PDB file of C-alpha atoms in Angstrom:
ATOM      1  CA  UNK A   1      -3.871  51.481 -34.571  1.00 47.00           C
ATOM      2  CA  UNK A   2      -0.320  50.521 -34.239  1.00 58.00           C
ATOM      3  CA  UNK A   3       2.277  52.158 -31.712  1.00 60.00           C
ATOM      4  CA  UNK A   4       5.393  53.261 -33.567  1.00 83.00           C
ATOM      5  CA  UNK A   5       7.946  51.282 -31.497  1.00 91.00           C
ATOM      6  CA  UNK A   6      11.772  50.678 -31.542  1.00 92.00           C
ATOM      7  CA  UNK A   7      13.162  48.943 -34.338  1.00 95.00           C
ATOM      8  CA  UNK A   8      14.357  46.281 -32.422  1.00 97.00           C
ATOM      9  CA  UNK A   9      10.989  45.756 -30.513  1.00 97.00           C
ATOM     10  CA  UNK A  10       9.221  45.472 -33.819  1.00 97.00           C
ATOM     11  CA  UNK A  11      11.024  42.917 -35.364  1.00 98.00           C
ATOM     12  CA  UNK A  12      10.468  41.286 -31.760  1.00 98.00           C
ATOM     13  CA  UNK A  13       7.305  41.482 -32.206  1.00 98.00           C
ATOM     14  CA  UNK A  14       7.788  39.651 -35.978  1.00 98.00           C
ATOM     15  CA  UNK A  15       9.323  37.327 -33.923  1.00 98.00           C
ATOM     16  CA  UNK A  16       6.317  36.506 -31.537  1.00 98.00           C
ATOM     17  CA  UNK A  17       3.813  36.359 -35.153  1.00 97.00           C
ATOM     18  CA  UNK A  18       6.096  34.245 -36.834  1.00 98.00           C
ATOM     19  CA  UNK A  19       6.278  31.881 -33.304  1.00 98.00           C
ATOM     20  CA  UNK A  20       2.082  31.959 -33.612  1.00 96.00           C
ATOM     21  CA  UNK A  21       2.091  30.949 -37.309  1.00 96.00           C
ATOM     22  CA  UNK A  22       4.531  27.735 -35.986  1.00 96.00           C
ATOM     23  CA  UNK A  23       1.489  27.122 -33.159  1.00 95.00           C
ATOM     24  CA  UNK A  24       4.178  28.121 -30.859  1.00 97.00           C
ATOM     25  CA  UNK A  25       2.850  30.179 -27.628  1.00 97.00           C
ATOM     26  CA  UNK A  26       3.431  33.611 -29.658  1.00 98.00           C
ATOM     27  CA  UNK A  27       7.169  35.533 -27.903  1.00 98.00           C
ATOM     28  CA  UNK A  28      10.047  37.075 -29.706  1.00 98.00           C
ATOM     29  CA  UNK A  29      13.213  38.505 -29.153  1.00 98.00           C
ATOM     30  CA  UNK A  30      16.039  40.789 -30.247  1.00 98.00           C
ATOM     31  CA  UNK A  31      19.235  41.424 -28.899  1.00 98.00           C
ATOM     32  CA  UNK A  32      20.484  44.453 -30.298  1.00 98.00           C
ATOM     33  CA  UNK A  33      23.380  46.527 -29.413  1.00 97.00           C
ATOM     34  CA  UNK A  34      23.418  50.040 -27.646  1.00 93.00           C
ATOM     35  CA  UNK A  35      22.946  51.854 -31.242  1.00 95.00           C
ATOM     36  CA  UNK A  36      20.330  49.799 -31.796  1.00 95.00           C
ATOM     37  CA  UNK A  37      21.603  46.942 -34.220  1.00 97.00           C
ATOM     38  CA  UNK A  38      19.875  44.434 -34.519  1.00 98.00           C
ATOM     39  CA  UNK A  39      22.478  41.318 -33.681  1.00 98.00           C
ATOM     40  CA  UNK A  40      20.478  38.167 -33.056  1.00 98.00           C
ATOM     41  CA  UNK A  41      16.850  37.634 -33.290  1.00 98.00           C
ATOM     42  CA  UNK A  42      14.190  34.632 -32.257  1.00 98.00           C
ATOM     43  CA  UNK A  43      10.726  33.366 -31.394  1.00 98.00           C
ATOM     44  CA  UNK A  44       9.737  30.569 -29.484  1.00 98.00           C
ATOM     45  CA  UNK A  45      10.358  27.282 -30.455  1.00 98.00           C
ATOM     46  CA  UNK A  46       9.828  24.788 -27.580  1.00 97.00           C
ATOM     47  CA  UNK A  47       7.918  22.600 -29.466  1.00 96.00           C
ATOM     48  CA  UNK A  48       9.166  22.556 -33.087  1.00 97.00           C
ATOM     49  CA  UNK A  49      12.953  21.738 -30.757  1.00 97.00           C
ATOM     50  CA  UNK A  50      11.340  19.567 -28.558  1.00 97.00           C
ATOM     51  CA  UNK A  51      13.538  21.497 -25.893  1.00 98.00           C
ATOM     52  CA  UNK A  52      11.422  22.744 -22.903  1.00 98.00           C
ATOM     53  CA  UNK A  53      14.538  25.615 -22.748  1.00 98.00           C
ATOM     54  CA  UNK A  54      13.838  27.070 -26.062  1.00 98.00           C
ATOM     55  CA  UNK A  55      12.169  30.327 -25.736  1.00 98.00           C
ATOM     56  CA  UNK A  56      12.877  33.059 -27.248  1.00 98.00           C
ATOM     57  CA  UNK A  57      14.958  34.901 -25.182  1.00 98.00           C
ATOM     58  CA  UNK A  58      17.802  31.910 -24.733  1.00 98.00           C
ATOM     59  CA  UNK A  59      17.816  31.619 -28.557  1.00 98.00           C
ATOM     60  CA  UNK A  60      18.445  34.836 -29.062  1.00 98.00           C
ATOM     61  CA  UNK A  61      20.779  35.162 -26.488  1.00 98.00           C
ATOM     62  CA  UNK A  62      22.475  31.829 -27.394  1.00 98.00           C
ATOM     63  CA  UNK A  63      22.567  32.928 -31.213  1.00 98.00           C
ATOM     64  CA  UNK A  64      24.092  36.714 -30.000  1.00 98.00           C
ATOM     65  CA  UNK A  65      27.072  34.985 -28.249  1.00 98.00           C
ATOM     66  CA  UNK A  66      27.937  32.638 -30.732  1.00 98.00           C
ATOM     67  CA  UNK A  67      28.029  35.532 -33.167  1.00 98.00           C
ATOM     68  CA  UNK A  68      30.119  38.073 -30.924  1.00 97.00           C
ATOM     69  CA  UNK A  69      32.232  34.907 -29.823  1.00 97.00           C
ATOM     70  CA  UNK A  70      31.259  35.552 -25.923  1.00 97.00           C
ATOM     71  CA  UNK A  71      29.534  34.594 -23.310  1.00 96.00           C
ATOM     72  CA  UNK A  72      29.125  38.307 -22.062  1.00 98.00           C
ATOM     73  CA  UNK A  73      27.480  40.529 -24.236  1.00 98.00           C
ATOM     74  CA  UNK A  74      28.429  43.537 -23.159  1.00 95.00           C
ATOM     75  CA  UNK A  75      26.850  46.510 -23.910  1.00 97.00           C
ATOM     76  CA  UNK A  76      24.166  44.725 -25.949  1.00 98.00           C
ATOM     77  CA  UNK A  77      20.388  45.193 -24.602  1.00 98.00           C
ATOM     78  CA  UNK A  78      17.460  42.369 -25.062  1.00 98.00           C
ATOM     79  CA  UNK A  79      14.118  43.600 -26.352  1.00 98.00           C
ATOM     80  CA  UNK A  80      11.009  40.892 -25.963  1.00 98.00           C
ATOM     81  CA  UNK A  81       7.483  40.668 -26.078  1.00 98.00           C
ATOM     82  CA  UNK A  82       6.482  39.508 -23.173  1.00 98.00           C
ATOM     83  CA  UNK A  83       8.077  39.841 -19.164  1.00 98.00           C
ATOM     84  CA  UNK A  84      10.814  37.367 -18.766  1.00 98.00           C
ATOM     85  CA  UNK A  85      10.278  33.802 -16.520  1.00 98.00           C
ATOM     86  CA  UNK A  86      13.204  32.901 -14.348  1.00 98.00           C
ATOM     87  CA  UNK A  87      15.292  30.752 -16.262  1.00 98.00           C
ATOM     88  CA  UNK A  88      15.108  33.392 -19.122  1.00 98.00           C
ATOM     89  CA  UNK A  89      15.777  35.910 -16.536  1.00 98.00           C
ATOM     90  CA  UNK A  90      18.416  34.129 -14.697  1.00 98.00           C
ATOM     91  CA  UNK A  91      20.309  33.835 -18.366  1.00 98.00           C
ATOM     92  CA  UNK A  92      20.100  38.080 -19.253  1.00 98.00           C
ATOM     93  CA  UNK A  93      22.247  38.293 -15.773  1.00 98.00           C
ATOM     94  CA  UNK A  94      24.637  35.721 -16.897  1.00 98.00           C
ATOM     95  CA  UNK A  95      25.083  37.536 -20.526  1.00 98.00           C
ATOM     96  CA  UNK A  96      25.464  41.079 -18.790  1.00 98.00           C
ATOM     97  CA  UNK A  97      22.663  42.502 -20.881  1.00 98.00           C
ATOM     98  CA  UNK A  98      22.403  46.405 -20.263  1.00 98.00           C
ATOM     99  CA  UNK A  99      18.687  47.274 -20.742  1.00 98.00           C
ATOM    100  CA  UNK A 100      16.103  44.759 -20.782  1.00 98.00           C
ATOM    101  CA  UNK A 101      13.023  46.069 -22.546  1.00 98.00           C
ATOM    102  CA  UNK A 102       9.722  44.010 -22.662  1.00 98.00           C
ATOM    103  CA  UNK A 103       5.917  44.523 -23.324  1.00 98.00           C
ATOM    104  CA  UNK A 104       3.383  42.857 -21.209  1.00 98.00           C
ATOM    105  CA  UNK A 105       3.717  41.859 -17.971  1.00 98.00           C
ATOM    106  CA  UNK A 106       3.283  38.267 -17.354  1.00 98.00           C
ATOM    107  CA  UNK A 107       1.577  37.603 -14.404  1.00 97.00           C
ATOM    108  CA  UNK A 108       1.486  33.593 -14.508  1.00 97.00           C
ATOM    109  CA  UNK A 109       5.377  32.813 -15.239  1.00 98.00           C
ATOM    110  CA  UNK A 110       7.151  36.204 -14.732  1.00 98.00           C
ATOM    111  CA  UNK A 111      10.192  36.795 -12.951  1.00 98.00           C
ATOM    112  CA  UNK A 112      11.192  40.603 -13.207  1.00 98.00           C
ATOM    113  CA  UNK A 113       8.425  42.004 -11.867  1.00 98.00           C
ATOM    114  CA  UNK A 114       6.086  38.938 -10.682  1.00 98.00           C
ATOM    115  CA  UNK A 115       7.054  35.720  -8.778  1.00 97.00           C
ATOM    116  CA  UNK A 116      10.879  35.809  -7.754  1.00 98.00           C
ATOM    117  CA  UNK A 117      11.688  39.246  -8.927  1.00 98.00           C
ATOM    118  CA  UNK A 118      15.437  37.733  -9.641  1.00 98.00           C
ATOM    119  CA  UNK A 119      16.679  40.718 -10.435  1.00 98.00           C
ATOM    120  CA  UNK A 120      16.303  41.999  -6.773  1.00 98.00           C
ATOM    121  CA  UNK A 121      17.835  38.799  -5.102  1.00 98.00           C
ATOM    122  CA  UNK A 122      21.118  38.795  -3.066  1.00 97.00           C
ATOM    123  CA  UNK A 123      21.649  35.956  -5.791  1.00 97.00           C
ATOM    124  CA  UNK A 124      21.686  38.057  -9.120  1.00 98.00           C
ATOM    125  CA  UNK A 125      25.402  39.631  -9.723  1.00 97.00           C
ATOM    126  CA  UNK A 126      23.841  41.209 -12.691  1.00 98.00           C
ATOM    127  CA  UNK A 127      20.470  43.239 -12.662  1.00 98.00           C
ATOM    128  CA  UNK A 128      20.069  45.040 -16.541  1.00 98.00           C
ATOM    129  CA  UNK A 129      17.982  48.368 -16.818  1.00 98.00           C
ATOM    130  CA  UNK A 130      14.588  47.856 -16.662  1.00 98.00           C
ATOM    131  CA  UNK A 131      12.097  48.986 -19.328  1.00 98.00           C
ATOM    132  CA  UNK A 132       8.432  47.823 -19.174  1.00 97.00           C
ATOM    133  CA  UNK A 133       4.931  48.057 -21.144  1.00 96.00           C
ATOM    134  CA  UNK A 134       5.975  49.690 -24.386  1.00 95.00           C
ATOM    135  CA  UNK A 135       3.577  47.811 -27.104  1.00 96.00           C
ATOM    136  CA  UNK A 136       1.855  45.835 -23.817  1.00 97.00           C
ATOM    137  CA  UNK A 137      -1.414  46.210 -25.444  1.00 97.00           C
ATOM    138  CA  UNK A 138      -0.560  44.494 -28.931  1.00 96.00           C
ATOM    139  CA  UNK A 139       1.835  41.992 -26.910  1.00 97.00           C
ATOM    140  CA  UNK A 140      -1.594  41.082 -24.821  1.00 97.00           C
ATOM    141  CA  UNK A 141      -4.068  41.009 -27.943  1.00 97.00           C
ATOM    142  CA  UNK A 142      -1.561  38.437 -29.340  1.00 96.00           C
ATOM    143  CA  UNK A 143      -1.124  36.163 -26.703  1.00 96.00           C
ATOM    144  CA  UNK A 144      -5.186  36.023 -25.885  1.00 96.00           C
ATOM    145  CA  UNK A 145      -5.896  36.150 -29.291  1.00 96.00           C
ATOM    146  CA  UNK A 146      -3.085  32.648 -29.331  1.00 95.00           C
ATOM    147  CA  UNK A 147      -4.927  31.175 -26.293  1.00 92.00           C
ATOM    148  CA  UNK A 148      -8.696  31.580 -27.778  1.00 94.00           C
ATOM    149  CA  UNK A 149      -7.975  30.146 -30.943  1.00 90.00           C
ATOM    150  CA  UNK A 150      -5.677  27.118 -29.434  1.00 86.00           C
ATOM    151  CA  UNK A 151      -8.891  26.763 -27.007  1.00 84.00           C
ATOM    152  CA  UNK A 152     -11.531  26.338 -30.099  1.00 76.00           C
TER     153      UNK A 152
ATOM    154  CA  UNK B   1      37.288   8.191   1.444  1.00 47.00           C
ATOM    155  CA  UNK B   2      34.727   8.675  -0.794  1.00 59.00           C
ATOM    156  CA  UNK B   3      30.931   7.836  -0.010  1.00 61.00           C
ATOM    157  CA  UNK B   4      29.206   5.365  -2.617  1.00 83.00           C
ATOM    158  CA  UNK B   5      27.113   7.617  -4.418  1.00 91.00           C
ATOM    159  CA  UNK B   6      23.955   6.553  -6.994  1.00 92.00           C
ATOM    160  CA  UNK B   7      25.415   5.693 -10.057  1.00 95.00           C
ATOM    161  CA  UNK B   8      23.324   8.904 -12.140  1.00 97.00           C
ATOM    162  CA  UNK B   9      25.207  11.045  -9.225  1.00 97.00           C
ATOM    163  CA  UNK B  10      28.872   9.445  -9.441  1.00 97.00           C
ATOM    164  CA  UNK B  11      28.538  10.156 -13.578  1.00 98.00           C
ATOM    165  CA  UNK B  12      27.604  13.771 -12.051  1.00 98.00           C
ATOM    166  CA  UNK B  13      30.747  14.241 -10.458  1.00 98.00           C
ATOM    167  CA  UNK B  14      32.780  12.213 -13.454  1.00 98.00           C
ATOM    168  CA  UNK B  15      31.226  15.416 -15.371  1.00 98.00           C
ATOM    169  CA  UNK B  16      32.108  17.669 -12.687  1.00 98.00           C
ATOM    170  CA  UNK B  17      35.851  16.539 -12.472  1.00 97.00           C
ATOM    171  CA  UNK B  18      35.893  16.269 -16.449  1.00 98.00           C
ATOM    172  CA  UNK B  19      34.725  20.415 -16.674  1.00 98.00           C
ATOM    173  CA  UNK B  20      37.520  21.165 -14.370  1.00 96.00           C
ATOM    174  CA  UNK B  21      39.771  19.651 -15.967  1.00 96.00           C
ATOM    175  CA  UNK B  22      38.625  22.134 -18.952  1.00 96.00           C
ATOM    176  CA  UNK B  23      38.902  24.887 -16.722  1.00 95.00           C
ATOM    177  CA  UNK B  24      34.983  25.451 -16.360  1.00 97.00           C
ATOM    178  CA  UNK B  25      33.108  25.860 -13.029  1.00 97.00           C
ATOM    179  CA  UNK B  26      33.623  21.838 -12.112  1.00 98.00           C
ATOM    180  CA  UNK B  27      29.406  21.370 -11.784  1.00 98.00           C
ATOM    181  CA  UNK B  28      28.301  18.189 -13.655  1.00 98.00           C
ATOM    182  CA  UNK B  29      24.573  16.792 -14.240  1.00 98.00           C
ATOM    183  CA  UNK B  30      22.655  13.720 -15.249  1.00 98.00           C
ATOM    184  CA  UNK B  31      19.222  12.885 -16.417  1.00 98.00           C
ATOM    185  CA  UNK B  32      18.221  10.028 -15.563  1.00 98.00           C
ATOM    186  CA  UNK B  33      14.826   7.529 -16.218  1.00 97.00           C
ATOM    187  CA  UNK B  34      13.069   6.462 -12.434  1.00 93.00           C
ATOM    188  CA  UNK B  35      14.993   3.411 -13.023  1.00 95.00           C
ATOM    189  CA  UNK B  36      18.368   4.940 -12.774  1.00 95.00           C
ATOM    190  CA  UNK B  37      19.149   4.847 -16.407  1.00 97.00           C
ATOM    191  CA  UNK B  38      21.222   7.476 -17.645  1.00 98.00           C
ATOM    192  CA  UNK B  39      19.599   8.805 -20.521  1.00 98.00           C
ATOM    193  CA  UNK B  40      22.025  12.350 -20.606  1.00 98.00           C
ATOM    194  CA  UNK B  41      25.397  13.503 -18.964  1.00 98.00           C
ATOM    195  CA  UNK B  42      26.958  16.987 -19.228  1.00 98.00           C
ATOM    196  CA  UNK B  43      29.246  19.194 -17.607  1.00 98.00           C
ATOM    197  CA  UNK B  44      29.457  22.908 -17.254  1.00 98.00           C
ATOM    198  CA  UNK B  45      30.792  24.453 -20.629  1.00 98.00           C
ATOM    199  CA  UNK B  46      29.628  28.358 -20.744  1.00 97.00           C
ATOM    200  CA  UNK B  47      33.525  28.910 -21.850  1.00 96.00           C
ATOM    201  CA  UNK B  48      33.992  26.430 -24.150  1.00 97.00           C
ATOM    202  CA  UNK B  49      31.039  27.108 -25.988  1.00 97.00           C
ATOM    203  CA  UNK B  50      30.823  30.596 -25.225  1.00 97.00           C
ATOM    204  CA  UNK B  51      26.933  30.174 -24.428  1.00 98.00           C
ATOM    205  CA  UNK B  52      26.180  31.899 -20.765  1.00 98.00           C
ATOM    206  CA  UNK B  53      23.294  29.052 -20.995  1.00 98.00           C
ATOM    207  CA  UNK B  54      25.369  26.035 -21.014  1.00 98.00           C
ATOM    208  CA  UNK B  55      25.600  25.004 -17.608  1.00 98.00           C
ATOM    209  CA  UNK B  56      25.558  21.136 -17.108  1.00 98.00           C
ATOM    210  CA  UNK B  57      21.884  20.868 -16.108  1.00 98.00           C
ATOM    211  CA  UNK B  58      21.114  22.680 -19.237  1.00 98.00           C
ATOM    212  CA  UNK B  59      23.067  20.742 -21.498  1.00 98.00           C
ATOM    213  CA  UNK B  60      21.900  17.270 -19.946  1.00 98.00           C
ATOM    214  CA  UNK B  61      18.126  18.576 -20.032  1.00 98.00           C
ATOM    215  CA  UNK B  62      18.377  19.628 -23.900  1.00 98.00           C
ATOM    216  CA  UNK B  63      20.250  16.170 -24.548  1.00 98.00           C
ATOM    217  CA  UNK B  64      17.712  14.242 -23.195  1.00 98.00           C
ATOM    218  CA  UNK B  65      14.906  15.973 -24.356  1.00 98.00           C
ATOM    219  CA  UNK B  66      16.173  15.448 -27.972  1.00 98.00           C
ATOM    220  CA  UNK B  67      16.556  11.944 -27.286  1.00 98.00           C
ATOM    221  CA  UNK B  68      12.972  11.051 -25.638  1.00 97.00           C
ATOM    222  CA  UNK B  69      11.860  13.407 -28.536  1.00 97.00           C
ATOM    223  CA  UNK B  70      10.226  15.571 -26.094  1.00 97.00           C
ATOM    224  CA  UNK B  71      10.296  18.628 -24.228  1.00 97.00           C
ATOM    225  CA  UNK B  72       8.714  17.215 -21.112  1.00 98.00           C
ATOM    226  CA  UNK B  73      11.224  14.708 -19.163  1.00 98.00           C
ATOM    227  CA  UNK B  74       8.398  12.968 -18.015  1.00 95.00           C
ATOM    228  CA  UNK B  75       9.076  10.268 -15.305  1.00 97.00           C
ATOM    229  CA  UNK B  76      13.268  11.344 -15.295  1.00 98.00           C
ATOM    230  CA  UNK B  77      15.530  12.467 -12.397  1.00 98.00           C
ATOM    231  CA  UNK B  78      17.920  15.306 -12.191  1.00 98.00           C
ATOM    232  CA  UNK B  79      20.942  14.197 -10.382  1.00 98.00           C
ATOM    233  CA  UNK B  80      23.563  17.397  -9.929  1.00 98.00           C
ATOM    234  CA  UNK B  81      26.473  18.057  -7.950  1.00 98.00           C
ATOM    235  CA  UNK B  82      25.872  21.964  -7.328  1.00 98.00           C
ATOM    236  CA  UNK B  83      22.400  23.470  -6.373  1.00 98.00           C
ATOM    237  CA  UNK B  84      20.621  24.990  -9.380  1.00 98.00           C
ATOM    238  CA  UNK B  85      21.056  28.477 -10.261  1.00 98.00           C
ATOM    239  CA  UNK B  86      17.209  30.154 -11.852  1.00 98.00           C
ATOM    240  CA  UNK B  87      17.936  29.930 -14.657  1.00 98.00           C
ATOM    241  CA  UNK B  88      18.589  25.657 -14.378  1.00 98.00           C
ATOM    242  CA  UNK B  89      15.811  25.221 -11.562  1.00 98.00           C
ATOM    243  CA  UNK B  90      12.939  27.086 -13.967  1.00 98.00           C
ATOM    244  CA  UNK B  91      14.445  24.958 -16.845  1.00 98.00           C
ATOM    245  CA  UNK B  92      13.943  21.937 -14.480  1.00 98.00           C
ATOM    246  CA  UNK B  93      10.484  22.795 -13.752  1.00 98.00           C
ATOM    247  CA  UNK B  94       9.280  23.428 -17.646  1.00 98.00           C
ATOM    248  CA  UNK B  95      11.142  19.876 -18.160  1.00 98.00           C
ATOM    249  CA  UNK B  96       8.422  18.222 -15.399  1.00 98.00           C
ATOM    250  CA  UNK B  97      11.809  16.550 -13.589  1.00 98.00           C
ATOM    251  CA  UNK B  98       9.846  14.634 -11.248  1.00 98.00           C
ATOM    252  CA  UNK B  99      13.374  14.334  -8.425  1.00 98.00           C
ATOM    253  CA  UNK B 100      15.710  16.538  -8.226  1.00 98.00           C
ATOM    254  CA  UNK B 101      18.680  15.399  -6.407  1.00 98.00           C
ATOM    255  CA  UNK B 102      21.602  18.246  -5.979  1.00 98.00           C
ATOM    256  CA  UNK B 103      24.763  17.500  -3.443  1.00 98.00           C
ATOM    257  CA  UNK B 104      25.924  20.755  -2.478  1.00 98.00           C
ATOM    258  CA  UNK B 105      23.987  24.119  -1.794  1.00 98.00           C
ATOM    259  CA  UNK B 106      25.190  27.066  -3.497  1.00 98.00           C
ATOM    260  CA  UNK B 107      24.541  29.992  -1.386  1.00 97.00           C
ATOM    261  CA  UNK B 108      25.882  32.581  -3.519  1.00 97.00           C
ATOM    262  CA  UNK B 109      23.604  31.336  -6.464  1.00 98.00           C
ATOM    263  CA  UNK B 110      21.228  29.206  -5.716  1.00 98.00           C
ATOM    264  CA  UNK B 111      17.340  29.354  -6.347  1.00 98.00           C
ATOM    265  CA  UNK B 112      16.297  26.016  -4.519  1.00 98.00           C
ATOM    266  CA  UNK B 113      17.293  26.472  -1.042  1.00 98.00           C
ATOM    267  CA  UNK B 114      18.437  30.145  -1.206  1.00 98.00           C
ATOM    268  CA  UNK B 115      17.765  33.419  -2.972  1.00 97.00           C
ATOM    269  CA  UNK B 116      14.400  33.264  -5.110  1.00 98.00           C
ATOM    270  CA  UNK B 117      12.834  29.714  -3.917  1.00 98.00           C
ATOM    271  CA  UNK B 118      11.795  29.121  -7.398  1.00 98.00           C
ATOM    272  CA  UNK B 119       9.890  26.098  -6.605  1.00 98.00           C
ATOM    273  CA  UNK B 120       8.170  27.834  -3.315  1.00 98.00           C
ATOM    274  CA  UNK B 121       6.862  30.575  -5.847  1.00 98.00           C
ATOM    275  CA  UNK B 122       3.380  31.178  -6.887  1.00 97.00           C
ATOM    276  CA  UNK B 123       4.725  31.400 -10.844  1.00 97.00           C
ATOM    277  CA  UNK B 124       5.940  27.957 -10.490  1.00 98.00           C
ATOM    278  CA  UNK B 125       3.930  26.020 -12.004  1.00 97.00           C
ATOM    279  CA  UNK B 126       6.086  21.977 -11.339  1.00 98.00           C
ATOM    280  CA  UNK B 127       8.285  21.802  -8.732  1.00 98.00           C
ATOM    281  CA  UNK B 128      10.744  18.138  -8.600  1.00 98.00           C
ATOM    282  CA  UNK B 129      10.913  16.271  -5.797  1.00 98.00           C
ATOM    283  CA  UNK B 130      14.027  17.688  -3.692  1.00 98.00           C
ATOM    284  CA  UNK B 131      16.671  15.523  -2.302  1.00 98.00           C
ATOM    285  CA  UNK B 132      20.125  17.495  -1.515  1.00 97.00           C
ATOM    286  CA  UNK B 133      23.350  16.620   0.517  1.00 96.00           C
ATOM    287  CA  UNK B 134      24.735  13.581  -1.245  1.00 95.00           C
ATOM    288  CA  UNK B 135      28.059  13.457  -1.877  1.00 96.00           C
ATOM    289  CA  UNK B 136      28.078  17.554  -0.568  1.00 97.00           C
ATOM    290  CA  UNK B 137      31.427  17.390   1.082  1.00 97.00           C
ATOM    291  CA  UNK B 138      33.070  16.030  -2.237  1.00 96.00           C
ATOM    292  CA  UNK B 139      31.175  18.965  -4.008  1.00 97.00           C
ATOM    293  CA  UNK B 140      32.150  21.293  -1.919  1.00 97.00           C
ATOM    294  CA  UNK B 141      36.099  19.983  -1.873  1.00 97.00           C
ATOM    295  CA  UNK B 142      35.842  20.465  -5.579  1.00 96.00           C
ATOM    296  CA  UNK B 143      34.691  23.867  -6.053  1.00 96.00           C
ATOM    297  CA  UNK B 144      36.903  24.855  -3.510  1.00 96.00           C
ATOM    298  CA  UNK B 145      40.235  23.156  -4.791  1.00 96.00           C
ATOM    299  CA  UNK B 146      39.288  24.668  -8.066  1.00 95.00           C
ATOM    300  CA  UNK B 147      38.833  28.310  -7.172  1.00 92.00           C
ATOM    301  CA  UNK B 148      41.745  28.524  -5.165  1.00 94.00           C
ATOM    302  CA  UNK B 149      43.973  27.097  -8.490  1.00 90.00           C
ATOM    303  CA  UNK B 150      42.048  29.676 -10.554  1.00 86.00           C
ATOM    304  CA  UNK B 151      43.418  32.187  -8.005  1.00 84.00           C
ATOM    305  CA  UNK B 152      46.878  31.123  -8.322  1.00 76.00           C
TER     306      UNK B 152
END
């Protein structure tokens, strides 16, 4: 059984199957503005790019700014499948997202609410809203499903 | 008078001086092989490109990474005339930068020596080599000579 979630979390979650079909490790992300738009979306890609900075969260934020023609996207909010590391993070501050929403925590290579917790550091100048574990359990199933088969 | 500097770190500050003169945040960056080759060069351009992800490490890392046709920078220096931000110092890290040479700290941003630690967290998973100070009063004269023209 299947959670009804956000529009912009499902196609996130697209995304993150799409990034597993590639044999990518299996994230995606949307960023969508405050209506709920969808403006830019993206799965991993680090190794079809070759570019160890190529999750999904940059490219989606990278492809947002280049299509609203700013580095700031204001009132725009980021919706991903799995908690953000640092450097992906690090880059929602810098784009001013409002409302960061993501599935499962990641325990190994988190950053919002594991590890540095940037977004309570004296150095973040931007913290977003903070919206955890809707669709966690079908974010989790996919990424252990990803790391059994990989294994065998 | 000017210190000598390693060549990878005097292209850093060419980069640096080159991004100011574009009116970005003067920080420029250089991968190079152990040797001391320079294999990629960038300066800061989140303006210019209107990417909140393009700061010089960034762009240097994603050059090089397309030109060893790899997302792992194995065996390659970071030289950088600003202390990484998160976002660059996690980027660092998933690139396997074995040195990591920065000149000046950057207390109001910085994850190696201030704020989050990155590479003294448990969720790191590679931390570089870290040599910083080099050529810090030049850095430091920089970003300081170009804030204050911002200002005025």
């Amino acid at each position: 059984m299947r959670l009804n979630l956000p529009a912009p979390l499902a196609i996130a979650f697209e995304e993150a199957e799409s990034a597993a079909l590639r044999r990518e490790v299996p994230v995606g992300a949307v960023v969508a503005d405050k209506a709920g738009n969808v403006i830019a979306r993206a799965g991993n890609r680090t190794l079809e790019l070759k570019d160890p900075t190529a999750h999904a969260e940059m490219l989606a934020i990278r492809a947002a700014a280049e299509i609203l023609g700013s580095e700031r996207l204001v009132d725009c909010d980021l919706h991903v499948t799995l908690e953000p590391c640092a450097m992906c993070a690090a880059a929602i501050s810098f784009a001013r997202i409002r409302r960061l929403y993501f599935s499962a925590g990641d325990e190994k290579m988190g950053a919002v609410e594991h590890g540095p917790r940037f977004y309570s550091q004296p150095t973040c100048h931007h913290a977003p809203d903070v919206y955890s574990g809707l669709g966690e359990d079908r974010a989790k199933a996919m990424l252990k499903e990803f790391f059994r088969s990989r294994r065998s």
